[in-house]
PDB file of C-alpha atoms (C1' of nucleotides) in Angstrom:
ATOM      1  CA  MET A   1     -15.868   0.476  -9.009  1.00  0.00           C
ATOM      2  CA  ILE A   2     -14.199  -3.197  -7.366  1.00  0.00           C
ATOM      3  CA  GLU A   3     -16.552  -5.147  -9.975  1.00  0.00           C
ATOM      4  CA  ARG A   4     -13.167  -3.911 -12.474  1.00  0.00           C
ATOM      5  CA  LEU A   5     -10.793  -6.357 -11.107  1.00  0.00           C
ATOM      6  CA  ARG A   6     -12.704  -9.247 -12.369  1.00  0.00           C
ATOM      7  CA  ALA A   7     -11.570  -8.310 -15.630  1.00  0.00           C
ATOM      8  CA  LEU A   8      -8.190  -8.011 -14.773  1.00  0.00           C
ATOM      9  CA  SER A   9      -5.195 -10.602 -14.161  1.00  0.00           C
ATOM     10  CA  ALA A  10      -3.339  -9.692 -11.286  1.00  0.00           C
ATOM     11  CA  ILE A  11      -1.170  -8.457 -13.535  1.00  0.00           C
ATOM     12  CA  GLU A  12      -3.052  -5.226 -14.450  1.00  0.00           C
ATOM     13  CA  ALA A  13      -4.782  -5.513 -11.188  1.00  0.00           C
ATOM     14  CA  ALA A  14      -1.713  -4.796  -9.316  1.00  0.00           C
ATOM     15  CA  PRO A  15      -0.605  -1.017 -10.694  1.00  0.00           C
ATOM     16  CA  LEU A  16      -4.468  -0.114 -11.022  1.00  0.00           C
ATOM     17  CA  LEU A  17      -4.332  -0.272  -7.120  1.00  0.00           C
ATOM     18  CA  LEU A  18      -1.949   2.075  -6.670  1.00  0.00           C
ATOM     19  CA  GLY A  19      -3.343   5.161  -5.518  1.00  0.00           C
ATOM     20  CA  TRP A  20      -6.554   3.297  -4.414  1.00  0.00           C
ATOM     21  CA  GLU A  21      -7.573   3.525  -0.787  1.00  0.00           C
ATOM     22  CA  LEU A  22      -8.491   0.790   2.205  1.00  0.00           C
ATOM     23  CA  VAL A  23     -11.076   2.230   4.442  1.00  0.00           C
ATOM     24  CA  ARG A  24     -10.570  -0.103   8.081  1.00  0.00           C
ATOM     25  CA  THR A  25     -14.070   0.513  10.035  1.00  0.00           C
ATOM     26  CA  LEU A  26     -13.766  -0.360  13.699  1.00  0.00           C
ATOM     27  CA  PRO A  27     -16.154   0.605  16.726  1.00  0.00           C
ATOM     28  CA  GLU A  28     -13.252   2.785  17.783  1.00  0.00           C
ATOM     29  CA  GLY A  29     -13.598   5.185  14.041  1.00  0.00           C
ATOM     30  CA  ILE A  30     -11.888   5.210  10.938  1.00  0.00           C
ATOM     31  CA  ILE A  31      -8.626   4.171   9.308  1.00  0.00           C
ATOM     32  CA  ARG A  32      -8.404   5.508   5.210  1.00  0.00           C
ATOM     33  CA  GLY A  33      -4.827   5.053   4.220  1.00  0.00           C
ATOM     34  CA  ARG A  34      -3.699   5.197   0.064  1.00  0.00           C
ATOM     35  CA  ILE A  35      -2.005   1.597  -1.595  1.00  0.00           C
ATOM     36  CA  THR A  36       1.566   2.308  -1.945  1.00  0.00           C
ATOM     37  CA  GLU A  37       2.733  -0.891  -2.877  1.00  0.00           C
ATOM     38  CA  THR A  38       1.658  -4.061  -4.322  1.00  0.00           C
ATOM     39  CA  GLU A  39       2.752  -7.141  -5.612  1.00  0.00           C
ATOM     40  CA  ALA A  40       0.940  -9.675  -8.459  1.00  0.00           C
ATOM     41  CA  TYR A  41       0.376 -12.934  -8.247  1.00  0.00           C
ATOM     42  CA  HIS A  42      -1.216 -15.556 -10.319  1.00  0.00           C
ATOM     43  CA  GLN A  43      -1.979 -19.666 -10.173  1.00  0.00           C
ATOM     44  CA  SER A  44       0.550 -20.589 -12.970  1.00  0.00           C
ATOM     45  CA  ASP A  45       3.423 -18.677 -10.149  1.00  0.00           C
ATOM     46  CA  PRO A  46       5.756 -20.527  -7.737  1.00  0.00           C
ATOM     47  CA  ALA A  47       5.492 -18.294  -4.794  1.00  0.00           C
ATOM     48  CA  SER A  48       1.992 -17.746  -5.377  1.00  0.00           C
ATOM     49  CA  HIS A  49      -0.108 -19.645  -2.802  1.00  0.00           C
ATOM     50  CA  THR A  50      -2.917 -20.807  -5.771  1.00  0.00           C
ATOM     51  CA  TYR A  51       0.044 -22.875  -7.653  1.00  0.00           C
ATOM     52  CA  LYS A  52      -0.622 -25.959  -6.216  1.00  0.00           C
ATOM     53  CA  GLY A  53      -4.310 -25.320  -7.022  1.00  0.00           C
ATOM     54  CA  GLU A  54      -7.464 -24.154  -4.040  1.00  0.00           C
ATOM     55  CA  THR A  55      -6.774 -25.730  -0.425  1.00  0.00           C
ATOM     56  CA  ALA A  56      -9.133 -25.114   2.419  1.00  0.00           C
ATOM     57  CA  ARG A  57      -6.989 -22.119   2.904  1.00  0.00           C
ATOM     58  CA  THR A  58      -6.386 -20.613  -0.394  1.00  0.00           C
ATOM     59  CA  LYS A  59     -10.239 -21.590  -0.778  1.00  0.00           C
ATOM     60  CA  SER A  60     -11.256 -17.110  -1.066  1.00  0.00           C
ATOM     61  CA  MET A  61      -7.980 -17.187  -3.105  1.00  0.00           C
ATOM     62  CA  PHE A  62     -10.172 -18.472  -5.625  1.00  0.00           C
ATOM     63  CA  GLY A  63     -13.726 -17.007  -5.496  1.00  0.00           C
ATOM     64  CA  PRO A  64     -14.871 -13.748  -8.211  1.00  0.00           C
ATOM     65  CA  GLY A  65     -12.556 -10.725  -7.983  1.00  0.00           C
ATOM     66  CA  GLY A  66     -12.576  -7.474  -5.637  1.00  0.00           C
ATOM     67  CA  HIS A  67     -12.929  -9.535  -2.524  1.00  0.00           C
ATOM     68  CA  ALA A  68     -10.026 -10.429  -0.010  1.00  0.00           C
ATOM     69  CA  TYR A  69      -7.665 -13.382   0.900  1.00  0.00           C
ATOM     70  CA  VAL A  70      -6.593 -12.242   4.226  1.00  0.00           C
ATOM     71  CA  TYR A  71      -3.648 -15.640   5.357  1.00  0.00           C
ATOM     72  CA  PHE A  72      -1.976 -15.889   8.671  1.00  0.00           C
ATOM     73  CA  THR A  73       2.427 -16.025   7.624  1.00  0.00           C
ATOM     74  CA  TYR A  74       5.501 -16.933   9.817  1.00  0.00           C
ATOM     75  CA  GLY A  75       2.971 -17.577  13.681  1.00  0.00           C
ATOM     76  CA  MET A  76       2.656 -14.418  13.600  1.00  0.00           C
ATOM     77  CA  HIS A  77       1.411 -12.505  11.260  1.00  0.00           C
ATOM     78  CA  PHE A  78      -1.562 -11.687   8.484  1.00  0.00           C
ATOM     79  CA  CYS A  79      -1.186 -10.486   5.494  1.00  0.00           C
ATOM     80  CA  LEU A  80      -4.160  -8.823   3.057  1.00  0.00           C
ATOM     81  CA  ASN A  81      -4.640  -9.620  -0.372  1.00  0.00           C
ATOM     82  CA  VAL A  82      -7.302  -8.105  -2.885  1.00  0.00           C
ATOM     83  CA  VAL A  83      -8.595 -11.135  -5.345  1.00  0.00           C
ATOM     84  CA  ALA A  84      -8.059 -10.562  -8.582  1.00  0.00           C
ATOM     85  CA  GLY A  85      -9.666 -11.613 -11.731  1.00  0.00           C
ATOM     86  CA  PRO A  86     -12.979 -14.215 -12.517  1.00  0.00           C
ATOM     87  CA  ALA A  87     -13.755 -16.728 -10.090  1.00  0.00           C
ATOM     88  CA  GLY A  88     -11.276 -20.168 -10.133  1.00  0.00           C
ATOM     89  CA  SER A  89      -8.694 -18.055 -11.337  1.00  0.00           C
ATOM     90  CA  GLY A  90      -6.934 -18.491  -8.465  1.00  0.00           C
ATOM     91  CA  GLU A  91      -4.502 -15.440  -8.585  1.00  0.00           C
ATOM     92  CA  GLY A  92      -4.504 -11.890  -6.085  1.00  0.00           C
ATOM     93  CA  VAL A  93      -2.721  -8.986  -5.232  1.00  0.00           C
ATOM     94  CA  LEU A  94      -0.456  -8.374  -1.978  1.00  0.00           C
ATOM     95  CA  LEU A  95      -1.226  -5.464  -0.579  1.00  0.00           C
ATOM     96  CA  ARG A  96       2.455  -4.549   0.669  1.00  0.00           C
ATOM     97  CA  SER A  97       2.887  -0.767   2.311  1.00  0.00           C
ATOM     98  CA  LEU A  98      -0.148   2.505   3.220  1.00  0.00           C
ATOM     99  CA  GLU A  99       0.184   5.407   3.215  1.00  0.00           C
ATOM    100  CA  ILE A 100      -2.156   5.833   6.252  1.00  0.00           C
ATOM    101  CA  LEU A 101      -4.482   9.064   5.099  1.00  0.00           C
ATOM    102  CA  GLU A 102      -6.966   9.757   8.251  1.00  0.00           C
ATOM    103  CA  GLY A 103      -7.313   7.789  11.696  1.00  0.00           C
ATOM    104  CA  ALA A 104      -3.125   7.713  12.081  1.00  0.00           C
ATOM    105  CA  ASP A 105      -3.255   8.117  16.509  1.00  0.00           C
ATOM    106  CA  LEU A 106      -6.077   4.761  15.858  1.00  0.00           C
ATOM    107  CA  ALA A 107      -3.810   3.280  13.162  1.00  0.00           C
ATOM    108  CA  LEU A 108      -0.421   3.492  15.642  1.00  0.00           C
ATOM    109  CA  ARG A 109      -2.354   2.317  18.636  1.00  0.00           C
ATOM    110  CA  ASN A 110      -3.286  -1.245  17.144  1.00  0.00           C
ATOM    111  CA  ARG A 111       0.633  -1.152  16.831  1.00  0.00           C
ATOM    112  CA  ASN A 112       0.987  -0.888  20.570  1.00  0.00           C
ATOM    113  CA  GLY A 113       2.599   2.828  19.112  1.00  0.00           C
ATOM    114  CA  ARG A 114       5.297   1.393  17.155  1.00  0.00           C
ATOM    115  CA  THR A 115       6.057   3.246  13.557  1.00  0.00           C
ATOM    116  CA  PRO A 116       6.177   2.609  11.076  1.00  0.00           C
ATOM    117  CA  LEU A 117       2.255   2.736  10.970  1.00  0.00           C
ATOM    118  CA  ALA A 118       1.929   0.223   7.431  1.00  0.00           C
ATOM    119  CA  LEU A 119       5.031  -0.184   5.512  1.00  0.00           C
ATOM    120  CA  GLY A 120       5.516  -3.694   5.271  1.00  0.00           C
ATOM    121  CA  PRO A 121       2.893  -6.166   4.618  1.00  0.00           C
ATOM    122  CA  ALA A 122       2.034  -7.394   8.124  1.00  0.00           C
ATOM    123  CA  ARG A 123       2.374  -4.135   9.343  1.00  0.00           C
ATOM    124  CA  LEU A 124       0.049  -3.165   7.536  1.00  0.00           C
ATOM    125  CA  THR A 125      -3.031  -6.241   8.426  1.00  0.00           C
ATOM    126  CA  GLN A 126      -1.726  -5.045  12.216  1.00  0.00           C
ATOM    127  CA  ALA A 127      -1.978  -1.273  12.544  1.00  0.00           C
ATOM    128  CA  LEU A 128      -5.627  -1.586  10.350  1.00  0.00           C
ATOM    129  CA  ARG A 129      -7.122  -4.496  12.843  1.00  0.00           C
ATOM    130  CA  VAL A 130      -7.260  -7.051   9.650  1.00  0.00           C
ATOM    131  CA  ASP A 131      -7.371 -11.227  10.319  1.00  0.00           C
ATOM    132  CA  ARG A 132      -8.411 -13.558   9.348  1.00  0.00           C
ATOM    133  CA  SER A 133     -12.165 -13.145  10.233  1.00  0.00           C
ATOM    134  CA  LEU A 134     -12.195 -10.574   7.440  1.00  0.00           C
ATOM    135  CA  ASP A 135     -10.978 -14.066   4.678  1.00  0.00           C
ATOM    136  CA  GLY A 136     -13.264 -13.953   2.330  1.00  0.00           C
ATOM    137  CA  HIS A 137     -14.622 -10.458   2.306  1.00  0.00           C
ATOM    138  CA  ASP A 138     -15.872  -8.453  -0.402  1.00  0.00           C
ATOM    139  CA  LEU A 139     -14.526  -5.108  -0.409  1.00  0.00           C
ATOM    140  CA  ALA A 140     -17.085  -3.023  -1.745  1.00  0.00           C
ATOM    141  CA  SER A 141     -19.147  -3.533   1.528  1.00  0.00           C
ATOM    142  CA  LEU A 142     -17.888  -2.248   4.874  1.00  0.00           C
ATOM    143  CA  PRO A 143     -16.287  -3.037   7.268  1.00  0.00           C
ATOM    144  CA  LEU A 144     -13.246  -3.123   5.288  1.00  0.00           C
ATOM    145  CA  GLN A 145     -13.414  -0.763   1.854  1.00  0.00           C
ATOM    146  CA  LEU A 146     -11.483  -0.952  -1.471  1.00  0.00           C
ATOM    147  CA  ARG A 147     -12.101   2.524  -2.879  1.00  0.00           C
ATOM    148  CA  GLU A 148     -11.262   3.951  -6.671  1.00  0.00           C
ATOM    149  CA  GLY A 149      -8.531   6.352  -6.158  1.00  0.00           C
ATOM    150  CA  SER A 150      -5.857   8.114  -8.471  1.00  0.00           C
ATOM    151  CA  MET A 151      -2.402   8.340  -8.730  1.00  0.00           C
ATOM    152  CA  PRO A 152      -1.157  11.781  -6.768  1.00  0.00           C
ATOM    153  CA  SER A 153       0.111  14.621  -9.535  1.00  0.00           C
ATOM    154  CA  GLY A 154       3.961  14.002  -9.539  1.00  0.00           C
ATOM    155  CA  ALA A 155       4.323  10.168  -8.845  1.00  0.00           C
ATOM    156  CA  HIS A 156       5.013   7.243 -10.694  1.00  0.00           C
ATOM    157  CA  VAL A 157       5.384   3.501 -10.982  1.00  0.00           C
ATOM    158  CA  GLN A 158       8.232   1.625 -10.222  1.00  0.00           C
ATOM    159  CA  VAL A 159       8.233  -2.239 -11.034  1.00  0.00           C
ATOM    160  CA  THR A 160      10.378  -4.580  -9.314  1.00  0.00           C
ATOM    161  CA  PRO A 161      11.121  -8.020  -8.201  1.00  0.00           C
ATOM    162  CA  ARG A 162       8.848  -9.549  -5.437  1.00  0.00           C
ATOM    163  CA  ILE A 163      10.850  -9.264  -1.528  1.00  0.00           C
ATOM    164  CA  GLY A 164      10.376 -11.662   0.666  1.00  0.00           C
ATOM    165  CA  ILE A 165       9.926 -14.914  -1.212  1.00  0.00           C
ATOM    166  CA  SER A 166      11.447 -17.861  -2.513  1.00  0.00           C
ATOM    167  CA  GLN A 167      10.443 -19.047  -5.563  1.00  0.00           C
ATOM    168  CA  ALA A 168      10.134 -16.894  -9.104  1.00  0.00           C
ATOM    169  CA  VAL A 169      12.415 -14.148  -7.109  1.00  0.00           C
ATOM    170  CA  GLU A 170      13.903 -12.049  -9.916  1.00  0.00           C
ATOM    171  CA  ALA A 171      10.015 -12.215 -11.349  1.00  0.00           C
ATOM    172  CA  PRO A 172       9.302  -8.065 -12.322  1.00  0.00           C
ATOM    173  CA  LEU A 173       5.823  -8.357 -11.063  1.00  0.00           C
ATOM    174  CA  ARG A 174       6.535  -5.591  -7.344  1.00  0.00           C
ATOM    175  CA  PHE A 175       5.216  -2.288  -7.745  1.00  0.00           C
ATOM    176  CA  VAL A 176       5.578   1.014  -5.803  1.00  0.00           C
ATOM    177  CA  LEU A 177       4.372   4.512  -5.578  1.00  0.00           C
ATOM    178  CA  ARG A 178       6.665   6.352  -6.007  1.00  0.00           C
ATOM    179  CA  GLU A 179       6.723  10.349  -5.218  1.00  0.00           C
ATOM    180  CA  GLY A 180       7.823  12.754  -7.827  1.00  0.00           C
ATOM    181  CA  PRO A 181       9.451  12.354 -10.868  1.00  0.00           C
ATOM    182  CA  LEU A 182      11.165   8.958 -12.011  1.00  0.00           C
ATOM    183  CA  VAL A 183      14.177   8.868 -11.371  1.00  0.00           C
ATOM    184  CA  GLN A 184      16.983   5.619 -12.743  1.00  0.00           C
TER     185      GLN A 184
ATOM    186  C1'  DT B   1      23.763   1.299  11.360  1.00  0.00           C
ATOM    187  C1'  DG B   2      23.532  -3.296   9.509  1.00  0.00           C
ATOM    188  C1'  DC B   3      22.926  -8.631  10.994  1.00  0.00           C
ATOM    189  C1'  DC B   4      21.614 -12.186  13.112  1.00  0.00           C
ATOM    190  C1'  DT B   5      18.407 -14.650  15.430  1.00  0.00           C
ATOM    191  C1'  DG B   6      13.819 -15.761  18.200  1.00  0.00           C
ATOM    192  C1'  DA B   7       8.992 -15.714  18.081  1.00  0.00           C
ATOM    193  C1'  DT B   8       5.467 -18.224  16.618  1.00  0.00           C
ATOM    194  C1'  DG B   9       0.918 -21.214  14.652  1.00  0.00           C
ATOM    195  C1'  DT B  10      -1.043 -22.770  10.610  1.00  0.00           C
ATOM    196  C1'  DT B  11      -0.477 -25.299   6.465  1.00  0.00           C
ATOM    197  C1'  DC B  12       0.697 -28.799   3.318  1.00  0.00           C
ATOM    198  C1'  DT B  13       3.034 -33.413   1.897  1.00  0.00           C
TER     199       DT B  13
ATOM    200  C1'  DG C   1       7.790 -32.399  10.431  1.00  0.00           C
ATOM    201  C1'  DA C   2       9.329 -28.759   7.430  1.00  0.00           C
ATOM    202  C1'  DA C   3       8.325 -24.783   5.118  1.00  0.00           C
ATOM    203  C1'  DC C   4       6.552 -20.106   5.396  1.00  0.00           C
ATOM    204  C1'  DA C   5       4.764 -14.130  -0.005  1.00  0.00           C
ATOM    205  C1'  DT C   6       7.642 -11.460   8.555  1.00  0.00           C
ATOM    206  C1'  DC C   7       8.340  -8.340  12.103  1.00  0.00           C
ATOM    207  C1'  DA C   8      11.415  -6.953  15.945  1.00  0.00           C
ATOM    208  C1'  DG C   9      15.033  -6.282  19.472  1.00  0.00           C
ATOM    209  C1'  DG C  10      19.958  -7.017  20.267  1.00  0.00           C
ATOM    210  C1'  DC C  11      24.312  -7.720  19.609  1.00  0.00           C
ATOM    211  C1'  DA C  12      28.104  -6.464  17.015  1.00  0.00           C
ATOM    212  C1'  DC C  13      31.061  -2.687  14.669  1.00  0.00           C
TER     213       DC C  13
END
DNA sequence: TGCCTGATGTTCT
DNA sequence: GAACATCAGGCAC
């Protein structure tokens, strides 16, 4: 259950979330995807929005684990985070990529026919039609639900530096779900 | 195929 | 007023 996220730091939760499913319920149908790429952000991390303390924007990131933190960036994109840790800890996991398991046609429509569907944090939110109305949403409930899942058999977690940021770029806090055996 | 740039708006200093 | 956890399209090679 996602209450577990309140007992975990973002760094612990980020690899754990790989293989979990995100279910988006829309009037037209359901989109279900498996989380395949995450990044951990915590309050003592200069690349994190919570580094400088709580603001109006980051309020939901300081809420209890298991909630959503949706923020707007670069003037045109939303990004979706899963808040981790107990209330006030200010840490979370950025969801960077999903593998769409169900409702790919609907996701494709949300993306105006463009592929890839949900590879990249902004494409992910576009495919699932996530915007700031879901900021602070409890991910245990509709219309956006996080369901505990497991890694596909034979898959492994690859740990790499984060991308798309300008601070603490070398910290190995990015976790990618890779199919097949580990190759260096 | 790969680099470069424009689009775009919220947030914080 | 500048920075920003980005993406897509255009152009050169």
